[in-house]
mmCIF file of C-alpha atoms in Angstrom:
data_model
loop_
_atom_site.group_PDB
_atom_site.id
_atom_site.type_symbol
_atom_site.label_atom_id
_atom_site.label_comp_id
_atom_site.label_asym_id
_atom_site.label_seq_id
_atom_site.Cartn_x
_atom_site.Cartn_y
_atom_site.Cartn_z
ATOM 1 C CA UNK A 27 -27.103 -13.784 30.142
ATOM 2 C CA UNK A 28 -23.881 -11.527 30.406
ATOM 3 C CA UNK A 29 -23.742 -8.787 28.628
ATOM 4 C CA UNK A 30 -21.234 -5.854 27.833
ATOM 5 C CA UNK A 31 -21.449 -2.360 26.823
ATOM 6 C CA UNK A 32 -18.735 0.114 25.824
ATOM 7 C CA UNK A 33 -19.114 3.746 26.315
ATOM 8 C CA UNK A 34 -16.807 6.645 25.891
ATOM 9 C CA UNK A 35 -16.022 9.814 23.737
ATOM 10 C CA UNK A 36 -16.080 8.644 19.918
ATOM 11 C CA UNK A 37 -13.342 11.174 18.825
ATOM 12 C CA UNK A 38 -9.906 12.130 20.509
ATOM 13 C CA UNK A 39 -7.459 14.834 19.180
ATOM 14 C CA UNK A 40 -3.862 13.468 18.812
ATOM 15 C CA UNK A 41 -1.490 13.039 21.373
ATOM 16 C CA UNK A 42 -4.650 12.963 23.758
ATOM 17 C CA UNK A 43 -5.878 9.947 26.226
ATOM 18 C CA UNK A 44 -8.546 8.022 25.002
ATOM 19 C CA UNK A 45 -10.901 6.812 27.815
ATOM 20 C CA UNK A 46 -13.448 3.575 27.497
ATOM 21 C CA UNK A 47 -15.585 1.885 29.924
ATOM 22 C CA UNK A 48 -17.061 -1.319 29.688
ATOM 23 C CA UNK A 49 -20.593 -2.066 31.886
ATOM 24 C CA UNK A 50 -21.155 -5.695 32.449
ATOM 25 C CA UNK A 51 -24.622 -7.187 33.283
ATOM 26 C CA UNK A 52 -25.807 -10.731 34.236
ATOM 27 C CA UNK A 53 -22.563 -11.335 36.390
ATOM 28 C CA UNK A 54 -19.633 -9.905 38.111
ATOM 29 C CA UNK A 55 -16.152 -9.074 37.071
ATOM 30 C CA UNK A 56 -14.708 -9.963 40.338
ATOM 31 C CA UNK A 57 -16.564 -13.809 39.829
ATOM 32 C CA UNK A 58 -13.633 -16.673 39.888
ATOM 33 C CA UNK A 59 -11.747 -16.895 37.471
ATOM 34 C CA UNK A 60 -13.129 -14.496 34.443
ATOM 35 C CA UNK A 61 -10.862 -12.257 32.802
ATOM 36 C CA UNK A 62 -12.035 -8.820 31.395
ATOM 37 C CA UNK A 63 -10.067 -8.265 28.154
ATOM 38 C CA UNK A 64 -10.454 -4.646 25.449
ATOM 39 C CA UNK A 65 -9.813 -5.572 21.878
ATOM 40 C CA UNK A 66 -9.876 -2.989 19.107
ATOM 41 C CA UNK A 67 -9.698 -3.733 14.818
ATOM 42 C CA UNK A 68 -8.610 -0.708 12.741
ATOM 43 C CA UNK A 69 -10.766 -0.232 9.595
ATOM 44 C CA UNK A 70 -9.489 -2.864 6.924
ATOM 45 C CA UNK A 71 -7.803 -4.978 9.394
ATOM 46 C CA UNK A 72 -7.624 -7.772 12.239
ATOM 47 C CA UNK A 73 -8.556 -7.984 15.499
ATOM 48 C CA UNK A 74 -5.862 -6.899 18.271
ATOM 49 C CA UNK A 75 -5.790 -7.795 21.309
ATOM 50 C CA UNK A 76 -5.028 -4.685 24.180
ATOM 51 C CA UNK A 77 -5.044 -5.762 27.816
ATOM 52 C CA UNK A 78 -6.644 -7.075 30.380
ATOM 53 C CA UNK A 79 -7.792 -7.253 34.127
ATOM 54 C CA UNK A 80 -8.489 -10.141 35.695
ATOM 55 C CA UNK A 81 -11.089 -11.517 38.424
ATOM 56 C CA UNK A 82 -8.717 -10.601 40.824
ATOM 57 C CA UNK A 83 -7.558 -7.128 39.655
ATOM 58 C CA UNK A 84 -4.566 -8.142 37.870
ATOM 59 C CA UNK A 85 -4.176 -6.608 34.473
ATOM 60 C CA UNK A 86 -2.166 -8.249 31.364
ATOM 61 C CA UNK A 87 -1.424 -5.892 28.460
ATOM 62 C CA UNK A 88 -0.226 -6.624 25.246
ATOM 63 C CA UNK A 89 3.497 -5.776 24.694
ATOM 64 C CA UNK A 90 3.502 -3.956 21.446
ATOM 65 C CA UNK A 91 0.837 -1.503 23.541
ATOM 66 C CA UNK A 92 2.135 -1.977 27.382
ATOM 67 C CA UNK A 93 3.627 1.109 27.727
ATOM 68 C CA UNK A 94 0.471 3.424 26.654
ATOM 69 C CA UNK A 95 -2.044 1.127 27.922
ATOM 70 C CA UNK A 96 -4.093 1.148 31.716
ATOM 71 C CA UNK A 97 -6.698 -0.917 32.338
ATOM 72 C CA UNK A 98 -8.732 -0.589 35.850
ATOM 73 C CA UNK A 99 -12.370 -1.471 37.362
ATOM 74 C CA UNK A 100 -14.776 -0.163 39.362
ATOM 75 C CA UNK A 101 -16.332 -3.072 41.904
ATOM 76 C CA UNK A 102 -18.968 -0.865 42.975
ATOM 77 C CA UNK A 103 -20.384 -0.589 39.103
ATOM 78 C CA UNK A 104 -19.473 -3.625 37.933
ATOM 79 C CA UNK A 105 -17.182 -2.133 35.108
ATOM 80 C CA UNK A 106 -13.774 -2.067 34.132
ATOM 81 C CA UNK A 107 -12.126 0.533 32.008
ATOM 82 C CA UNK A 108 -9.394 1.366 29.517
ATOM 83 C CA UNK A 109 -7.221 3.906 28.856
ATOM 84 C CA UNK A 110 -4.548 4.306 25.600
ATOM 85 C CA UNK A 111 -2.092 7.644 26.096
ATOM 86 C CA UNK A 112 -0.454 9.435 23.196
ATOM 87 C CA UNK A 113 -2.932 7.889 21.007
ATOM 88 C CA UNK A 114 -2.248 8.879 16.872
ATOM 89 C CA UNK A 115 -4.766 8.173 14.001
ATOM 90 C CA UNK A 116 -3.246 4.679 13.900
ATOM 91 C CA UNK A 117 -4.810 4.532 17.043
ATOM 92 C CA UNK A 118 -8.154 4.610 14.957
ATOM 93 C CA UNK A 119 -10.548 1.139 15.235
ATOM 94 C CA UNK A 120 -13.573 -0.093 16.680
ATOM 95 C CA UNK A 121 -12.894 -0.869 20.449
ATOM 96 C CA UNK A 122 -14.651 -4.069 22.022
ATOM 97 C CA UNK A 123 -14.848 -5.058 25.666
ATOM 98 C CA UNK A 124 -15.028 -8.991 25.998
ATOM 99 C CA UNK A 125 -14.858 -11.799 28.675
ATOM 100 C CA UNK A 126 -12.303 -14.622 28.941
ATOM 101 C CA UNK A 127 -13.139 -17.982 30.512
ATOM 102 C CA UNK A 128 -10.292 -20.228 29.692
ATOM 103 C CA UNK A 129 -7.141 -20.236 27.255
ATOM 104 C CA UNK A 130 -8.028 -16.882 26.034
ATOM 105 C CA UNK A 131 -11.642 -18.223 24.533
ATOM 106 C CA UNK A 132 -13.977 -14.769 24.878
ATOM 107 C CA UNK A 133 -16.881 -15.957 25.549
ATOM 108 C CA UNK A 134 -19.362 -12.809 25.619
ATOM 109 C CA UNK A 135 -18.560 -9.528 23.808
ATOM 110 C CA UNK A 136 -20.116 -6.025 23.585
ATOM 111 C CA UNK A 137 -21.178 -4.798 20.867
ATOM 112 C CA UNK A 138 -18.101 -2.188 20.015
ATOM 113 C CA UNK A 139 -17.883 1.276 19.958
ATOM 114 C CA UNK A 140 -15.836 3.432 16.919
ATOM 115 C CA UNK A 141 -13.300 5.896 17.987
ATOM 116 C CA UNK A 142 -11.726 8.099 15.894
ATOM 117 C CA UNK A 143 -8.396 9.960 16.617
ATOM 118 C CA UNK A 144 -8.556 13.319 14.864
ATOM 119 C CA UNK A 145 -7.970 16.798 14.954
#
């Protein structure tokens, strides 16, 4: 059974870098041909998908987010990790880490942490 945990600070000041990392169990995130995506929903609204990095170490980001948006993994700890720059209080949402098999189908997800952008 995979499972994935997010961890990370649970409020940011404005303008600051918000910082998440996802811990995977029951498998690897360098196993052929998973993708590792973040996905976030704002209170009172839809689910948006972030970025990605990929079995391989490839990352995908979404384009409306690409230029504030890292993602990177750690081998050694089996986890992968996201970061969002200049982030605003739009940048407010609950912030889950989830696994892609095939045609963006996410498979397992953790169970989402809330982060709050405030001052």
């Amino acid at each position: 059974q995979v499972q994935l945990q997010e961890s990370g600070p649970g409020l940011v000041k404005p303008s600051q870098t918000l910082s998440l990392t996802c811990t995977v169990s029951g498998g690897s995130i360098t196993t052929n041909y998973y993708y590792w995506s973040w996905i976030r929903q704002p209170p009172g609204k839809g689910l948006e998908w972030m970025g990605a990095i990929a079995y391989s170490g490839s990352t995908y980001y979404s384009p409306s987010l690409k230029s504030r948006t890292s993602c990177s993994r750690d081998t050694s700890k089996n986890q992968f990790t996201l970061q969002l720059s200049s982030v605003t209080p739009e940048d407010t949402a609950v912030y889950y880490c989830a696994r892609v098999v095939v045609a963006g189908l996410m498979d397992y997800w953790g169970k989402g942490t809330l982060v709050t952008v405030s001052s």
